[in-house]
Short mmCIF file of C-alpha atoms in Angstrom, two decimals:
data_model
loop_
_atom_site.label_atom_id
_atom_site.label_comp_id
_atom_site.label_asym_id
_atom_site.label_seq_id
_atom_site.Cartn_x
_atom_site.Cartn_y
_atom_site.Cartn_z
CA MET A 1 -34.87 -5.14 -8.55
CA SER A 2 -34.49 -2.99 -11.68
CA LEU A 3 -32.28 -4.69 -14.30
CA PRO A 4 -30.54 -2.91 -17.22
CA GLU A 5 -32.64 -2.06 -20.27
CA ILE A 6 -32.64 -4.66 -23.06
CA VAL A 7 -31.47 -3.15 -26.37
CA THR A 8 -29.97 -4.13 -29.73
CA ARG A 9 -26.24 -4.71 -30.12
CA ALA A 10 -25.92 -1.45 -32.10
CA HIS A 11 -27.67 0.49 -29.34
CA TRP A 12 -25.44 -1.10 -26.71
CA ARG A 13 -22.27 -0.30 -28.72
CA ALA A 14 -23.23 3.37 -29.07
CA ALA A 15 -23.89 3.63 -25.34
CA ARG A 16 -20.63 1.81 -24.58
CA GLU A 17 -18.58 4.15 -26.78
CA ALA A 18 -20.11 7.19 -25.08
CA LEU A 19 -19.16 5.79 -21.70
CA LEU A 20 -15.66 4.84 -22.98
CA ALA A 21 -14.93 8.49 -23.72
CA LYS A 22 -15.68 9.32 -20.08
CA GLU A 23 -13.58 6.36 -18.86
CA LYS A 24 -10.59 7.55 -20.90
CA ALA A 25 -11.00 11.05 -19.48
CA ALA A 26 -11.07 9.58 -15.98
CA THR A 27 -7.88 7.61 -16.72
CA ARG A 28 -6.10 10.76 -17.89
CA ALA A 29 -7.34 12.61 -14.81
CA ARG A 30 -6.09 9.78 -12.60
CA ASP A 31 -2.66 9.93 -14.26
CA ALA A 32 -2.52 13.68 -13.58
CA LEU A 33 -3.59 13.13 -9.96
CA ASN A 34 -0.91 10.45 -9.51
CA ALA A 35 1.72 12.85 -10.88
CA GLU A 36 0.52 15.52 -8.45
CA ARG A 37 0.76 12.99 -5.62
CA ARG A 38 4.37 12.21 -6.59
CA GLY A 39 4.98 15.96 -6.41
CA LEU A 40 4.08 16.10 -2.72
CA PRO A 41 6.89 17.06 -0.32
CA MET A 42 8.14 14.51 2.18
CA VAL A 43 8.95 14.51 5.90
CA GLU A 44 11.97 12.83 7.44
CA VAL A 45 11.12 10.22 10.06
CA ASP A 46 13.68 10.83 12.79
CA LYS A 47 11.82 9.05 15.59
CA GLU A 48 12.89 5.53 16.49
CA TYR A 49 10.10 2.97 16.19
CA VAL A 50 10.34 -0.62 17.42
CA PHE A 51 8.30 -3.38 15.79
CA GLU A 52 8.09 -7.11 16.42
CA GLY A 53 7.86 -9.63 13.60
CA GLY A 54 8.81 -13.15 12.68
CA ASP A 55 12.52 -12.41 13.12
CA GLY A 56 12.14 -10.54 16.41
CA LYS A 57 12.62 -6.81 16.92
CA ALA A 58 12.81 -4.53 13.90
CA THR A 59 13.11 -0.82 13.09
CA LEU A 60 11.19 1.07 10.41
CA LEU A 61 14.33 0.93 8.27
CA ASP A 62 14.37 -2.87 8.66
CA LEU A 63 10.85 -3.07 7.18
CA PHE A 64 12.25 -1.79 3.85
CA GLU A 65 14.25 -5.04 3.54
CA GLY A 66 16.95 -3.09 1.69
CA ARG A 67 14.60 -1.63 -0.95
CA GLU A 68 13.99 2.04 -1.71
CA GLN A 69 10.31 2.18 -0.80
CA LEU A 70 7.92 0.77 1.77
CA VAL A 71 4.12 0.56 1.71
CA VAL A 72 2.59 -0.09 5.14
CA HIS A 73 -0.97 -1.35 5.53
CA HIS A 74 -2.37 -0.08 8.82
CA PHE A 75 -4.29 -3.25 9.67
CA MET A 76 -6.96 -2.74 12.34
CA PHE A 77 -6.12 -5.16 15.14
CA ALA A 78 -6.31 -3.62 18.62
CA PRO A 79 -4.34 -5.23 21.48
CA GLU A 80 -7.49 -6.55 23.18
CA TRP A 81 -9.07 -8.06 20.03
CA GLU A 82 -9.05 -11.81 19.45
CA SER A 83 -9.05 -11.46 15.63
CA GLY A 84 -8.15 -8.87 13.03
CA CYS A 85 -10.62 -6.59 11.26
CA ARG A 86 -12.75 -8.33 8.62
CA GLY A 87 -12.49 -5.42 6.19
CA CYS A 88 -8.70 -5.25 6.56
CA SER A 89 -8.56 -9.01 6.08
CA ALA A 90 -10.51 -8.73 2.82
CA PHE A 91 -8.07 -6.03 1.72
CA LEU A 92 -5.03 -8.23 2.40
CA ASP A 93 -6.68 -11.07 0.50
CA GLN A 94 -6.58 -8.82 -2.57
CA ILE A 95 -2.84 -8.13 -2.42
CA GLY A 96 -1.12 -9.83 -5.36
CA HIS A 97 2.24 -11.56 -5.57
CA LEU A 98 4.78 -9.31 -3.81
CA ALA A 99 7.48 -10.12 -6.38
CA HIS A 100 6.02 -7.46 -8.69
CA LEU A 101 6.36 -4.77 -6.02
CA ARG A 102 9.73 -5.95 -4.82
CA ALA A 103 11.15 -5.94 -8.35
CA ARG A 104 10.36 -2.24 -8.40
CA GLY A 105 12.24 -1.59 -5.17
CA THR A 106 9.11 -1.52 -3.03
CA SER A 107 8.43 -3.59 0.09
CA PHE A 108 4.99 -4.20 1.57
CA ALA A 109 4.12 -4.93 5.19
CA ALA A 110 1.08 -4.92 7.46
CA VAL A 111 1.39 -3.25 10.86
CA SER A 112 -1.05 -3.57 13.79
CA ARG A 113 -1.10 -2.52 17.45
CA ALA A 114 -1.90 -6.04 18.63
CA PRO A 115 1.05 -7.90 20.23
CA TYR A 116 2.79 -10.21 17.78
CA PRO A 117 1.82 -13.44 19.66
CA ARG A 118 -1.81 -12.48 19.03
CA ILE A 119 -1.18 -11.64 15.35
CA LEU A 120 0.67 -14.88 14.58
CA PRO A 121 -2.21 -17.39 14.96
CA PHE A 122 -4.61 -15.17 13.06
CA LYS A 123 -2.08 -14.76 10.25
CA ALA A 124 -1.72 -18.56 10.10
CA ARG A 125 -5.50 -18.97 10.05
CA MET A 126 -5.75 -16.60 7.07
CA GLY A 127 -2.89 -18.36 5.27
CA TRP A 128 -0.93 -15.16 4.66
CA THR A 129 2.85 -15.16 4.14
CA LEU A 130 3.39 -11.44 3.67
CA PRO A 131 5.33 -9.53 6.35
CA TRP A 132 3.22 -8.45 9.35
CA TYR A 133 4.58 -6.57 12.34
CA SER A 134 3.30 -5.48 15.74
CA SER A 135 3.73 -1.83 16.76
CA PHE A 136 2.47 -2.57 20.27
CA VAL A 137 5.48 -1.05 22.06
CA SER A 138 5.77 2.09 19.90
CA ASP A 139 3.79 5.20 18.94
CA PHE A 140 3.81 4.31 15.25
CA ASN A 141 0.03 3.90 14.90
CA THR A 142 -0.83 7.15 16.67
CA ASP A 143 1.93 9.15 14.99
CA PHE A 144 0.71 8.08 11.54
CA GLU A 145 -2.95 8.52 12.50
CA ALA A 146 -4.02 4.89 12.15
CA THR A 147 -5.09 5.00 15.81
CA LEU A 148 -7.06 8.06 16.86
CA GLU A 149 -8.46 9.11 20.22
CA HIS A 150 -12.22 9.41 20.64
CA GLU A 151 -13.67 10.36 24.02
CA GLY A 152 -10.43 9.32 25.66
CA GLU A 153 -10.32 5.87 24.03
CA PRO A 154 -8.12 4.68 21.13
CA VAL A 155 -10.00 3.99 17.90
CA GLU A 156 -8.49 2.07 14.99
CA ARG A 157 -8.92 2.96 11.33
CA PRO A 158 -7.56 1.27 8.19
CA GLY A 159 -5.00 3.03 6.05
CA LEU A 160 -1.87 2.91 3.94
CA SER A 161 1.34 4.87 4.45
CA CYS A 162 4.23 5.15 2.00
CA PHE A 163 7.86 5.70 2.89
CA LEU A 164 11.00 6.42 0.87
CA ARG A 165 14.55 5.54 1.88
CA ASP A 166 17.71 7.43 0.95
CA ARG A 167 20.47 5.24 2.38
CA GLU A 168 19.88 5.33 6.18
CA ARG A 169 17.37 8.19 6.09
CA VAL A 170 13.64 7.40 5.97
CA PHE A 171 10.96 9.78 4.70
CA HIS A 172 7.17 9.71 4.92
CA THR A 173 5.69 10.59 1.51
CA TYR A 174 1.96 9.75 1.63
CA SER A 175 -0.92 8.32 3.67
CA THR A 176 -4.57 7.56 2.97
CA TYR A 177 -7.33 6.11 5.14
CA GLY A 178 -10.81 4.62 5.02
CA ARG A 179 -12.41 5.07 1.59
CA GLY A 180 -8.99 6.03 0.25
CA LEU A 181 -8.26 2.29 0.12
CA ASP A 182 -11.17 1.61 -2.26
CA GLY A 183 -9.89 0.12 -5.51
CA LEU A 184 -6.39 -0.52 -4.14
CA GLY A 185 -4.61 -3.85 -3.91
CA SER A 186 -3.05 -4.39 -7.31
CA THR A 187 0.65 -3.75 -7.87
CA THR A 188 0.04 -0.69 -10.05
CA SER A 189 -2.50 0.83 -7.67
CA LEU A 190 -0.05 0.58 -4.77
CA LEU A 191 2.86 1.93 -6.82
CA ASP A 192 0.69 4.89 -7.83
CA LEU A 193 0.67 5.95 -4.17
CA THR A 194 4.45 6.01 -3.91
CA ALA A 195 6.99 8.72 -4.63
CA LEU A 196 8.66 6.65 -7.39
CA GLY A 197 5.41 5.52 -9.01
CA ARG A 198 5.36 2.71 -11.56
CA GLN A 199 8.87 3.66 -12.77
CA GLU A 200 7.77 3.80 -16.39
CA PRO A 201 9.16 6.33 -18.94
CA TRP A 202 5.85 8.17 -19.47
CA GLU A 203 5.40 9.12 -15.83
CA LYS A 204 5.94 12.62 -14.50
CA PRO A 205 8.05 14.06 -13.01
CA GLU A 206 10.78 12.72 -15.31
CA GLY A 207 13.86 11.19 -13.78
CA ARG A 208 12.32 10.65 -10.35
CA ALA A 209 13.27 6.96 -10.09
CA ALA A 210 16.65 7.52 -11.76
CA ALA A 211 17.57 9.93 -8.98
CA LEU A 212 17.86 6.93 -6.65
CA GLY A 213 19.69 4.79 -9.19
CA THR A 214 16.66 2.80 -10.37
CA PRO A 215 17.67 0.66 -13.38
CA VAL A 216 16.10 1.68 -16.70
CA GLY A 217 13.29 -0.67 -17.69
CA ARG A 218 12.75 -2.02 -14.19
CA GLY A 219 9.06 -1.22 -14.53
CA ARG A 220 8.67 -3.87 -17.24
CA VAL A 221 6.28 -6.63 -16.15
CA ARG A 222 7.60 -10.19 -16.06
CA TYR A 223 6.48 -13.54 -14.70
CA HIS A 224 6.90 -13.37 -10.93
CA ASP A 225 9.61 -16.07 -10.98
CA GLU A 226 11.71 -14.17 -13.55
CA TYR A 227 12.60 -11.13 -11.47
CA GLU A 228 16.16 -11.06 -10.24
CA ASP A 229 14.96 -9.70 -6.89
#
């Protein structure tokens, strides 16, 4: 195995500063890309989907839990599987405390095609408490391209889909799959995929969150037990 070159502290600092300039450029480019993502149009979801969760049957609107936004993790768990996908499980392990998302009007839920009675014991085994729903009786997975058809057979793939709510109307704003999940899991990385973003004053386009009545300063980080939500 080839290890990094051994150099003096001064040599290392010069190399680090050169790389830092590129990292800052990448950060600015990422901010611009996030703003362009928030500028995407959206599509109204007028189809009725039925899910099953811990409280029984639910609609897509129910998954918002009264908040403005919803991030859905398309968790690979086919109806005939005994356990969920290992890669998807590692992704869910990285999801932080949901209070930080919820305080910014954003709910998070996992959705799989497996029947809920099959999901429940695996969820308990993993020790997860986040919302997880079965889409077994609906076309949700195929409609949002988390389940594709290959040679006549359904094939699962991991992904994330973002939705925005305007009162009783639900809109699909963004989806990403496969490698698009690399580097995601933190609160800010998930918010960057949404139409309202991090809800901070420097974000473009201006006034996006305020259009839905988002309180000024809601993007301020607090201890997770200090949020009113």
